[in-house]
Short mmCIF file of C-alpha atoms in Angstrom, two decimals:
data_model
loop_
_atom_site.label_atom_id
_atom_site.label_comp_id
_atom_site.label_asym_id
_atom_site.label_seq_id
_atom_site.Cartn_x
_atom_site.Cartn_y
_atom_site.Cartn_z
CA UNK A 1 0.00 0.00 0.00
CA UNK A 2 1.35 3.45 -0.87
CA UNK A 3 2.00 5.98 1.87
CA UNK A 4 0.30 9.36 1.95
CA UNK A 5 3.57 11.01 0.90
CA UNK A 6 3.83 8.83 -2.21
CA UNK A 7 0.39 9.73 -3.61
CA UNK A 8 -0.04 12.91 -5.68
CA UNK A 9 -3.75 13.67 -5.64
CA UNK A 10 -5.31 16.17 -8.07
CA UNK A 11 -9.01 15.43 -7.48
CA UNK A 12 -11.48 18.29 -7.78
CA UNK A 13 -13.32 17.68 -4.53
CA UNK A 14 -13.26 16.47 -1.91
CA UNK A 15 -9.74 17.73 -2.34
CA UNK A 16 -6.44 17.06 -0.56
CA UNK A 17 -5.77 18.59 2.84
CA UNK A 18 -2.41 19.57 4.33
CA UNK A 19 -0.92 16.46 5.90
CA UNK A 20 -0.23 18.34 9.13
CA UNK A 21 -3.94 19.15 9.45
CA UNK A 22 -4.97 15.57 8.71
CA UNK A 23 -2.58 14.23 11.35
CA UNK A 24 -3.72 16.76 13.95
CA UNK A 25 -7.32 16.06 13.00
CA UNK A 26 -6.89 12.34 13.65
CA UNK A 27 -5.87 13.12 17.23
CA UNK A 28 -8.58 15.76 17.67
CA UNK A 29 -11.25 13.36 16.48
CA UNK A 30 -10.30 10.90 19.21
CA UNK A 31 -9.40 13.18 22.12
CA UNK A 32 -9.41 16.92 21.62
CA UNK A 33 -6.94 18.77 23.84
CA UNK A 34 -6.98 15.86 26.30
CA UNK A 35 -10.58 16.57 27.27
CA UNK A 36 -11.58 12.92 26.88
CA UNK A 37 -13.91 13.56 23.95
CA UNK A 38 -13.37 13.89 20.23
CA UNK A 39 -14.38 16.95 18.22
CA UNK A 40 -17.17 14.96 16.60
CA UNK A 41 -18.70 14.46 20.02
CA UNK A 42 -18.61 17.80 21.81
CA UNK A 43 -21.63 20.10 21.94
CA UNK A 44 -21.83 22.78 19.29
CA UNK A 45 -22.98 25.10 22.08
CA UNK A 46 -19.99 24.46 24.31
CA UNK A 47 -17.31 27.03 25.11
CA UNK A 48 -14.86 24.87 23.15
CA UNK A 49 -17.03 25.04 20.04
CA UNK A 50 -17.50 28.79 20.40
CA UNK A 51 -13.74 29.27 20.68
CA UNK A 52 -13.17 27.25 17.49
CA UNK A 53 -15.83 29.32 15.72
CA UNK A 54 -14.31 32.65 16.78
CA UNK A 55 -10.76 31.56 15.95
CA UNK A 56 -11.85 30.45 12.48
CA UNK A 57 -13.60 33.76 11.86
CA UNK A 58 -10.52 35.63 13.00
CA UNK A 59 -8.20 33.69 10.67
CA UNK A 60 -10.46 34.22 7.66
CA UNK A 61 -10.82 37.92 8.48
CA UNK A 62 -7.04 38.26 8.64
CA UNK A 63 -6.39 36.37 5.42
CA UNK A 64 -8.87 38.31 3.29
CA UNK A 65 -8.83 41.65 5.15
CA UNK A 66 -12.59 41.37 5.64
CA UNK A 67 -13.99 44.81 6.63
CA UNK A 68 -15.86 45.12 9.93
CA UNK A 69 -19.14 45.84 8.14
CA UNK A 70 -19.27 42.21 7.00
CA UNK A 71 -20.49 39.12 8.83
CA UNK A 72 -19.07 35.61 8.45
CA UNK A 73 -21.56 32.75 8.58
CA UNK A 74 -20.92 29.01 8.73
CA UNK A 75 -23.77 27.05 7.21
CA UNK A 76 -24.48 23.70 5.59
CA UNK A 77 -25.86 22.59 2.24
CA UNK A 78 -22.72 23.08 0.15
CA UNK A 79 -22.55 25.24 -2.95
CA UNK A 80 -25.84 23.83 -4.23
CA UNK A 81 -27.56 24.88 -1.02
CA UNK A 82 -25.97 28.27 -1.56
CA UNK A 83 -27.74 28.57 -4.93
CA UNK A 84 -31.07 28.40 -3.13
CA UNK A 85 -30.02 30.52 -0.16
CA UNK A 86 -28.95 33.42 -2.38
CA UNK A 87 -32.36 33.57 -4.04
CA UNK A 88 -34.30 33.10 -0.83
CA UNK A 89 -32.43 35.81 1.06
CA UNK A 90 -31.72 38.45 -1.54
CA UNK A 91 -35.13 38.44 -3.19
CA UNK A 92 -36.40 38.94 0.36
CA UNK A 93 -34.07 41.93 0.77
CA UNK A 94 -35.30 43.40 -2.53
CA UNK A 95 -38.93 43.02 -1.45
CA UNK A 96 -38.34 44.52 1.98
CA UNK A 97 -36.54 47.55 0.54
CA UNK A 98 -39.36 48.08 -1.94
CA UNK A 99 -41.94 47.61 0.82
CA UNK A 100 -40.38 50.32 2.96
CA UNK A 101 -40.21 52.73 0.03
CA UNK A 102 -43.80 51.98 -0.94
CA UNK A 103 -44.97 52.41 2.65
CA UNK A 104 -43.33 55.84 2.92
CA UNK A 105 -44.86 56.98 -0.39
CA UNK A 106 -48.32 55.58 0.38
CA UNK A 107 -48.47 57.17 3.84
CA UNK A 108 -47.42 60.53 2.39
CA UNK A 109 -50.00 60.33 -0.41
CA UNK A 110 -52.86 59.10 1.80
CA UNK A 111 -52.66 60.93 5.14
CA UNK A 112 -56.25 60.06 6.11
CA UNK A 113 -56.18 56.35 5.33
CA UNK A 114 -56.38 53.81 8.16
CA UNK A 115 -53.85 51.01 8.63
CA UNK A 116 -55.91 48.44 6.74
CA UNK A 117 -56.22 50.72 3.74
CA UNK A 118 -52.52 51.61 3.87
CA UNK A 119 -51.50 47.95 4.04
CA UNK A 120 -53.62 47.15 1.00
CA UNK A 121 -52.19 50.07 -1.00
CA UNK A 122 -48.64 49.02 -0.09
CA UNK A 123 -49.40 45.45 -1.14
CA UNK A 124 -50.83 46.60 -4.49
CA UNK A 125 -47.71 48.67 -5.14
CA UNK A 126 -45.44 45.78 -4.27
CA UNK A 127 -47.44 43.35 -6.36
CA UNK A 128 -47.07 45.59 -9.40
CA UNK A 129 -43.35 46.12 -8.83
CA UNK A 130 -42.69 42.41 -8.40
CA UNK A 131 -44.54 41.64 -11.61
CA UNK A 132 -42.86 44.36 -13.66
CA UNK A 133 -39.45 44.97 -12.11
CA UNK A 134 -38.11 41.98 -10.16
CA UNK A 135 -35.02 40.62 -11.94
CA UNK A 136 -32.17 38.34 -10.91
CA UNK A 137 -29.09 38.70 -13.13
CA UNK A 138 -26.98 35.60 -13.81
CA UNK A 139 -23.63 35.37 -15.58
CA UNK A 140 -23.49 31.79 -16.84
CA UNK A 141 -19.89 30.91 -17.65
CA UNK A 142 -19.78 27.22 -16.78
CA UNK A 143 -21.60 24.22 -15.39
CA UNK A 144 -21.99 25.50 -11.83
CA UNK A 145 -23.29 28.95 -12.68
CA UNK A 146 -25.69 27.21 -15.07
CA UNK A 147 -26.98 25.08 -12.19
CA UNK A 148 -27.36 28.20 -10.05
CA UNK A 149 -29.32 29.91 -12.84
CA UNK A 150 -31.55 26.84 -13.22
CA UNK A 151 -32.19 26.74 -9.47
CA UNK A 152 -33.20 30.41 -9.44
CA UNK A 153 -35.56 29.79 -12.34
CA UNK A 154 -37.04 26.80 -10.52
CA UNK A 155 -37.58 28.76 -7.32
CA UNK A 156 -39.02 32.05 -8.52
CA UNK A 157 -39.91 31.39 -12.16
CA UNK A 158 -37.93 32.08 -15.31
CA UNK A 159 -39.74 35.40 -15.95
CA UNK A 160 -37.82 36.90 -13.05
CA UNK A 161 -34.39 35.53 -13.99
CA UNK A 162 -32.26 37.43 -16.50
CA UNK A 163 -29.61 35.40 -18.31
CA UNK A 164 -27.24 38.34 -18.61
CA UNK A 165 -24.42 36.18 -20.00
CA UNK A 166 -24.49 32.78 -21.67
CA UNK A 167 -20.84 32.07 -22.41
CA UNK A 168 -21.70 29.15 -24.69
CA UNK A 169 -22.90 31.59 -27.32
CA UNK A 170 -19.35 32.91 -27.66
CA UNK A 171 -17.74 29.48 -27.91
CA UNK A 172 -19.66 27.25 -30.35
CA UNK A 173 -22.12 26.05 -27.75
CA UNK A 174 -19.53 25.06 -25.16
CA UNK A 175 -18.13 26.72 -22.07
CA UNK A 176 -14.54 27.92 -22.27
CA UNK A 177 -14.67 31.69 -22.75
CA UNK A 178 -16.08 34.69 -20.93
CA UNK A 179 -17.65 37.10 -23.43
CA UNK A 180 -16.54 40.74 -23.49
CA UNK A 181 -18.36 42.77 -20.87
CA UNK A 182 -19.75 45.06 -23.57
CA UNK A 183 -21.98 42.16 -24.63
CA UNK A 184 -23.45 41.52 -21.17
CA UNK A 185 -27.13 42.35 -20.73
CA UNK A 186 -27.23 43.36 -17.07
CA UNK A 187 -30.40 44.92 -15.73
CA UNK A 188 -29.77 48.71 -15.75
CA UNK A 189 -29.30 50.29 -12.34
CA UNK A 190 -31.04 53.44 -11.20
CA UNK A 191 -27.94 55.42 -12.19
CA UNK A 192 -28.16 53.86 -15.66
CA UNK A 193 -31.83 54.78 -16.06
CA UNK A 194 -33.33 51.50 -14.87
CA UNK A 195 -34.62 50.04 -11.63
CA UNK A 196 -31.80 47.56 -10.93
CA UNK A 197 -31.87 43.85 -10.21
CA UNK A 198 -32.22 42.01 -6.91
CA UNK A 199 -28.62 40.84 -7.38
CA UNK A 200 -25.99 39.84 -9.93
CA UNK A 201 -24.65 36.31 -9.54
CA UNK A 202 -21.48 34.79 -10.94
CA UNK A 203 -19.19 31.85 -10.24
CA UNK A 204 -15.62 33.08 -9.85
CA UNK A 205 -14.08 29.73 -10.78
CA UNK A 206 -15.87 27.01 -12.73
CA UNK A 207 -14.58 23.70 -11.35
CA UNK A 208 -15.92 21.54 -14.18
CA UNK A 209 -14.92 23.70 -17.12
CA UNK A 210 -11.63 25.20 -15.94
CA UNK A 211 -12.77 28.81 -16.39
CA UNK A 212 -11.85 31.51 -13.89
CA UNK A 213 -12.56 35.23 -13.90
CA UNK A 214 -9.11 36.86 -14.10
CA UNK A 215 -10.30 39.90 -12.14
CA UNK A 216 -13.40 41.46 -10.64
CA UNK A 217 -15.66 42.44 -13.59
CA UNK A 218 -15.39 46.14 -14.42
CA UNK A 219 -19.11 46.41 -15.15
CA UNK A 220 -19.88 45.32 -11.57
CA UNK A 221 -17.65 47.93 -9.94
CA UNK A 222 -19.40 50.13 -7.35
CA UNK A 223 -21.05 53.16 -8.96
CA UNK A 224 -20.66 55.54 -6.03
CA UNK A 225 -24.38 55.92 -5.37
CA UNK A 226 -26.63 55.21 -2.40
CA UNK A 227 -25.98 51.67 -1.16
CA UNK A 228 -29.53 50.56 -1.86
CA UNK A 229 -29.07 51.57 -5.50
CA UNK A 230 -25.74 49.77 -5.92
CA UNK A 231 -25.65 46.37 -7.53
CA UNK A 232 -25.71 43.52 -5.05
CA UNK A 233 -22.89 41.31 -6.33
CA UNK A 234 -22.86 37.64 -5.34
CA UNK A 235 -19.88 35.39 -6.05
CA UNK A 236 -19.65 31.63 -5.67
CA UNK A 237 -16.00 31.03 -4.76
CA UNK A 238 -16.31 27.37 -3.79
CA UNK A 239 -13.27 26.27 -5.76
CA UNK A 240 -10.92 29.27 -5.49
CA UNK A 241 -11.64 30.49 -1.96
CA UNK A 242 -8.49 31.74 -0.16
CA UNK A 243 -6.31 31.17 -3.23
CA UNK A 244 -5.79 34.83 -4.18
CA UNK A 245 -6.24 38.35 -2.90
CA UNK A 246 -9.67 39.88 -3.44
CA UNK A 247 -11.30 43.17 -2.48
CA UNK A 248 -14.13 41.92 -0.29
CA UNK A 249 -15.74 45.38 -0.21
CA UNK A 250 -16.77 45.00 -3.87
CA UNK A 251 -18.99 42.03 -3.06
CA UNK A 252 -22.26 41.88 -1.18
CA UNK A 253 -22.15 38.12 -0.68
CA UNK A 254 -19.33 35.60 -1.13
CA UNK A 255 -20.06 31.95 -0.49
CA UNK A 256 -18.49 28.58 -1.03
CA UNK A 257 -18.32 24.99 0.09
CA UNK A 258 -15.24 24.11 2.14
CA UNK A 259 -14.20 20.90 0.41
CA UNK A 260 -11.84 22.40 -2.17
CA UNK A 261 -9.31 24.75 -0.58
CA UNK A 262 -10.57 25.06 2.97
CA UNK A 263 -11.53 21.79 4.60
CA UNK A 264 -13.84 18.81 4.42
CA UNK A 265 -17.36 18.49 3.12
CA UNK A 266 -20.07 19.78 5.44
CA UNK A 267 -19.29 23.47 5.92
CA UNK A 268 -20.46 26.31 3.69
CA UNK A 269 -18.88 29.70 4.32
CA UNK A 270 -20.77 32.92 3.67
CA UNK A 271 -19.30 36.42 3.86
CA UNK A 272 -22.10 38.98 3.75
CA UNK A 273 -22.55 42.71 4.17
CA UNK A 274 -24.22 43.45 7.48
CA UNK A 275 -26.49 45.95 5.70
CA UNK A 276 -28.26 42.95 4.16
CA UNK A 277 -29.13 41.60 7.61
CA UNK A 278 -31.53 42.83 10.30
CA UNK A 279 -32.04 45.34 11.75
CA UNK A 280 -30.91 47.24 8.65
CA UNK A 281 -33.02 45.04 6.35
CA UNK A 282 -35.69 43.01 8.10
CA UNK A 283 -36.92 39.75 6.64
CA UNK A 284 -40.33 40.31 5.01
CA UNK A 285 -43.13 38.62 6.98
CA UNK A 286 -44.19 35.24 5.65
CA UNK A 287 -47.84 36.26 5.04
CA UNK A 288 -46.68 39.06 2.74
CA UNK A 289 -44.41 36.74 0.75
CA UNK A 290 -47.20 34.19 0.48
CA UNK A 291 -49.63 36.81 -0.80
CA UNK A 292 -47.08 37.98 -3.39
CA UNK A 293 -46.91 34.35 -4.55
CA UNK A 294 -43.21 34.29 -5.45
CA UNK A 295 -42.05 30.69 -5.73
CA UNK A 296 -39.51 29.52 -3.18
CA UNK A 297 -40.42 32.24 -0.65
CA UNK A 298 -40.46 32.05 2.26
CA UNK A 299 -37.77 29.38 2.23
CA UNK A 300 -36.07 26.98 4.62
CA UNK A 301 -35.08 28.59 7.91
CA UNK A 302 -31.69 26.80 7.94
CA UNK A 303 -30.79 28.74 4.76
CA UNK A 304 -31.91 32.08 6.18
CA UNK A 305 -28.87 34.36 6.57
CA UNK A 306 -30.59 36.50 9.21
CA UNK A 307 -31.41 33.50 11.39
CA UNK A 308 -27.91 32.07 11.11
CA UNK A 309 -26.31 35.46 11.85
CA UNK A 310 -28.56 36.10 14.85
CA UNK A 311 -27.52 32.74 16.32
CA UNK A 312 -23.79 33.09 15.58
CA UNK A 313 -23.97 30.18 13.08
CA UNK A 314 -25.32 27.90 15.81
CA UNK A 315 -29.05 27.89 15.03
CA UNK A 316 -28.84 24.20 14.20
CA UNK A 317 -26.07 21.68 14.93
CA UNK A 318 -22.92 22.92 13.24
CA UNK A 319 -20.37 20.14 12.53
CA UNK A 320 -17.62 21.38 14.85
CA UNK A 321 -14.98 18.93 13.65
CA UNK A 322 -15.45 20.15 10.08
CA UNK A 323 -15.27 23.74 11.29
CA UNK A 324 -12.08 22.99 13.22
CA UNK A 325 -10.44 21.53 10.09
CA UNK A 326 -11.28 24.69 8.12
CA UNK A 327 -9.98 26.82 10.95
CA UNK A 328 -6.70 24.91 11.11
CA UNK A 329 -6.16 25.30 7.37
CA UNK A 330 -6.75 29.05 7.63
CA UNK A 331 -4.62 29.45 10.76
CA UNK A 332 -1.73 27.64 9.07
CA UNK A 333 -1.94 30.06 6.12
CA UNK A 334 -1.95 33.04 8.49
CA UNK A 335 1.13 31.63 10.20
CA UNK A 336 2.91 30.73 6.97
CA UNK A 337 2.49 34.04 5.14
CA UNK A 338 2.37 36.63 7.91
CA UNK A 339 2.07 40.16 6.56
CA UNK A 340 1.63 38.85 3.01
CA UNK A 341 -1.63 37.23 4.08
CA UNK A 342 -3.41 35.53 1.20
CA UNK A 343 -1.08 37.15 -1.35
CA UNK A 344 1.57 34.64 -0.24
CA UNK A 345 -0.67 31.74 -1.19
CA UNK A 346 -1.60 33.47 -4.45
CA UNK A 347 2.04 33.50 -5.50
CA UNK A 348 2.34 29.76 -4.88
CA UNK A 349 -0.95 29.01 -6.66
CA UNK A 350 0.11 31.01 -9.71
CA UNK A 351 3.51 29.35 -9.81
CA UNK A 352 2.06 25.85 -9.67
CA UNK A 353 -0.49 26.62 -12.38
CA UNK A 354 2.18 28.12 -14.64
CA UNK A 355 4.34 24.99 -14.31
CA UNK A 356 1.52 22.77 -15.58
CA UNK A 357 0.26 25.11 -18.31
CA UNK A 358 3.78 25.68 -19.66
CA UNK A 359 4.24 21.95 -20.32
CA UNK A 360 0.78 21.62 -21.87
CA UNK A 361 1.45 24.59 -24.17
CA UNK A 362 4.88 23.20 -25.09
CA UNK A 363 3.32 20.16 -26.77
CA UNK A 364 0.24 21.33 -28.70
CA UNK A 365 0.39 18.20 -30.86
CA UNK A 366 -0.33 16.12 -27.76
CA UNK A 367 -2.26 18.38 -25.37
CA UNK A 368 -5.05 20.92 -25.82
CA UNK A 369 -6.03 23.17 -22.95
CA UNK A 370 -9.82 23.40 -23.04
CA UNK A 371 -10.63 26.99 -21.96
CA UNK A 372 -9.40 30.11 -23.72
CA UNK A 373 -6.04 31.36 -22.47
CA UNK A 374 -7.60 34.57 -21.17
CA UNK A 375 -9.75 32.73 -18.63
CA UNK A 376 -7.71 29.68 -17.70
CA UNK A 377 -8.36 28.58 -14.15
CA UNK A 378 -5.42 28.43 -11.76
CA UNK A 379 -7.33 25.87 -9.71
CA UNK A 380 -8.81 23.41 -12.22
CA UNK A 381 -6.61 22.80 -15.24
CA UNK A 382 -8.73 21.11 -17.92
CA UNK A 383 -7.09 19.59 -21.01
CA UNK A 384 -7.48 16.88 -23.62
CA UNK A 385 -4.92 14.34 -24.76
CA UNK A 386 -4.49 13.70 -28.49
CA UNK A 387 -7.63 15.64 -29.33
CA UNK A 388 -9.75 13.68 -26.87
CA UNK A 389 -9.02 10.24 -28.32
CA UNK A 390 -10.70 7.90 -25.84
CA UNK A 391 -8.04 5.17 -25.91
CA UNK A 392 -5.17 7.63 -25.69
CA UNK A 393 -6.77 9.32 -22.71
CA UNK A 394 -7.25 5.98 -20.95
CA UNK A 395 -3.60 5.25 -21.63
CA UNK A 396 -2.60 8.63 -20.20
CA UNK A 397 -4.63 8.06 -17.01
CA UNK A 398 -3.23 4.55 -16.59
CA UNK A 399 0.31 5.84 -16.93
CA UNK A 400 -0.37 8.48 -14.31
CA UNK A 401 -1.88 5.94 -11.92
CA UNK A 402 1.30 3.85 -12.10
CA UNK A 403 3.19 6.89 -10.82
CA UNK A 404 0.49 7.46 -8.16
CA UNK A 405 -0.72 10.61 -9.94
CA UNK A 406 -4.38 10.32 -9.01
CA UNK A 407 -7.61 12.24 -9.58
CA UNK A 408 -6.74 13.42 -13.10
CA UNK A 409 -9.93 12.27 -14.83
CA UNK A 410 -12.16 15.13 -15.96
CA UNK A 411 -15.73 15.64 -14.78
CA UNK A 412 -18.10 13.01 -16.16
CA UNK A 413 -20.13 15.68 -18.00
CA UNK A 414 -17.20 16.89 -20.13
CA UNK A 415 -14.58 14.14 -20.04
CA UNK A 416 -10.91 14.70 -20.69
CA UNK A 417 -8.38 15.53 -17.99
CA UNK A 418 -8.53 17.86 -15.01
CA UNK A 419 -5.63 18.57 -12.66
CA UNK A 420 -6.99 20.43 -9.65
CA UNK A 421 -4.30 22.67 -8.23
CA UNK A 422 -5.74 23.51 -4.83
CA UNK A 423 -3.75 25.09 -2.02
CA UNK A 424 -2.90 21.78 -0.33
CA UNK A 425 -1.37 20.27 -3.48
CA UNK A 426 2.38 20.51 -2.78
CA UNK A 427 4.74 22.08 -5.28
CA UNK A 428 6.67 18.82 -5.55
CA UNK A 429 3.49 17.00 -6.64
CA UNK A 430 2.93 19.57 -9.37
CA UNK A 431 6.52 19.11 -10.50
CA UNK A 432 5.96 15.36 -10.57
CA UNK A 433 2.90 15.84 -12.79
CA UNK A 434 4.81 18.22 -15.05
CA UNK A 435 7.54 15.61 -15.52
CA UNK A 436 4.96 12.99 -16.42
CA UNK A 437 3.36 15.36 -18.93
CA UNK A 438 6.78 15.96 -20.45
CA UNK A 439 7.71 12.28 -20.54
CA UNK A 440 4.36 11.23 -22.02
CA UNK A 441 4.58 13.87 -24.75
CA UNK A 442 8.12 12.84 -25.72
CA UNK A 443 7.46 9.11 -25.49
CA UNK A 444 9.89 8.49 -22.65
#
């Protein structure tokens, strides 16, 4: 049997963890800090659990320079649960903001009306605005953002969901490019002469298709207007979380499952502006949402950001062992890079990706990188061998397995190869893969 050190694992998720964290986790799962219980056994409401939660928040805040007007939530449901949560919460925010505006206008215009009459007038205004103005903007650049778009359409109805970008139209029906921003059909904001959307959603790194946004989109930059008239920008960062420096202040919500760069399956991290939570923006009452008849609302309480925030992520039973693993990974990065913070990890991630891409580009007669060079993912490197010849690709995978290069098979929906270059993949494993790519291409 091979040892852990001998295996080079490039699977897309669940992904490899730092060996030091795995070894410490084995001890913590049996007897955490000599307390006689393992981390899978202690109460999520214990002082120990609360300390782990606060330490994990602190490490993430340090790594990403998260401003103090943001809240960090630890939830469950993975990225797919996040698709639903975004719709449930942010459509609710849109409705509540519109309700407050309508209430102020109705009261001013009808000073002699009683409460029943005012409530009915507010409802009629809201009903009209929902029907005519509610829009959710989606940038579909790969398989996961497509799933998010489909979930939004399922929940609230396709009439409310604006497909602002369908990247397949720019790439012969397949994902692999991000169209120029001039071609995007975002709902115009108030500053642009429109009414704005409930939010704009995009997936920062497409795990299946190997597409990553190189930078924050220029068209989503803050416009310098009243916060309620700014675009609410939501980013799914499940597969490139804590791999590069980002400006958190440009996002309203960042979310992602932990099982790529951060930890093990079972934790979903959400970073959200506090202005989208009570008391600044109250959750609309269920009877109002039911009368408005918007599908998917009100939604599951365990996906409600306000409820999770109010209860410090402990509304329901949070898997503390999983949280501890994520916290250890983050704490180790804080310790390793010091003042560089996440920029230190970004340098390593870029270097590893460049090593693999340089070999693939060196032998175009053997390898073809799937996505366009302008949007190549640093995390998920997708390529074909000999034009996608099935037998040749089986041969390539078998040769890699003999060298204990594992997890290189592409996603079942697209085939080919995928080398996932997450934070915990050591540089020496990347160099080992690069040598195999070189040797295979030259017939050695």
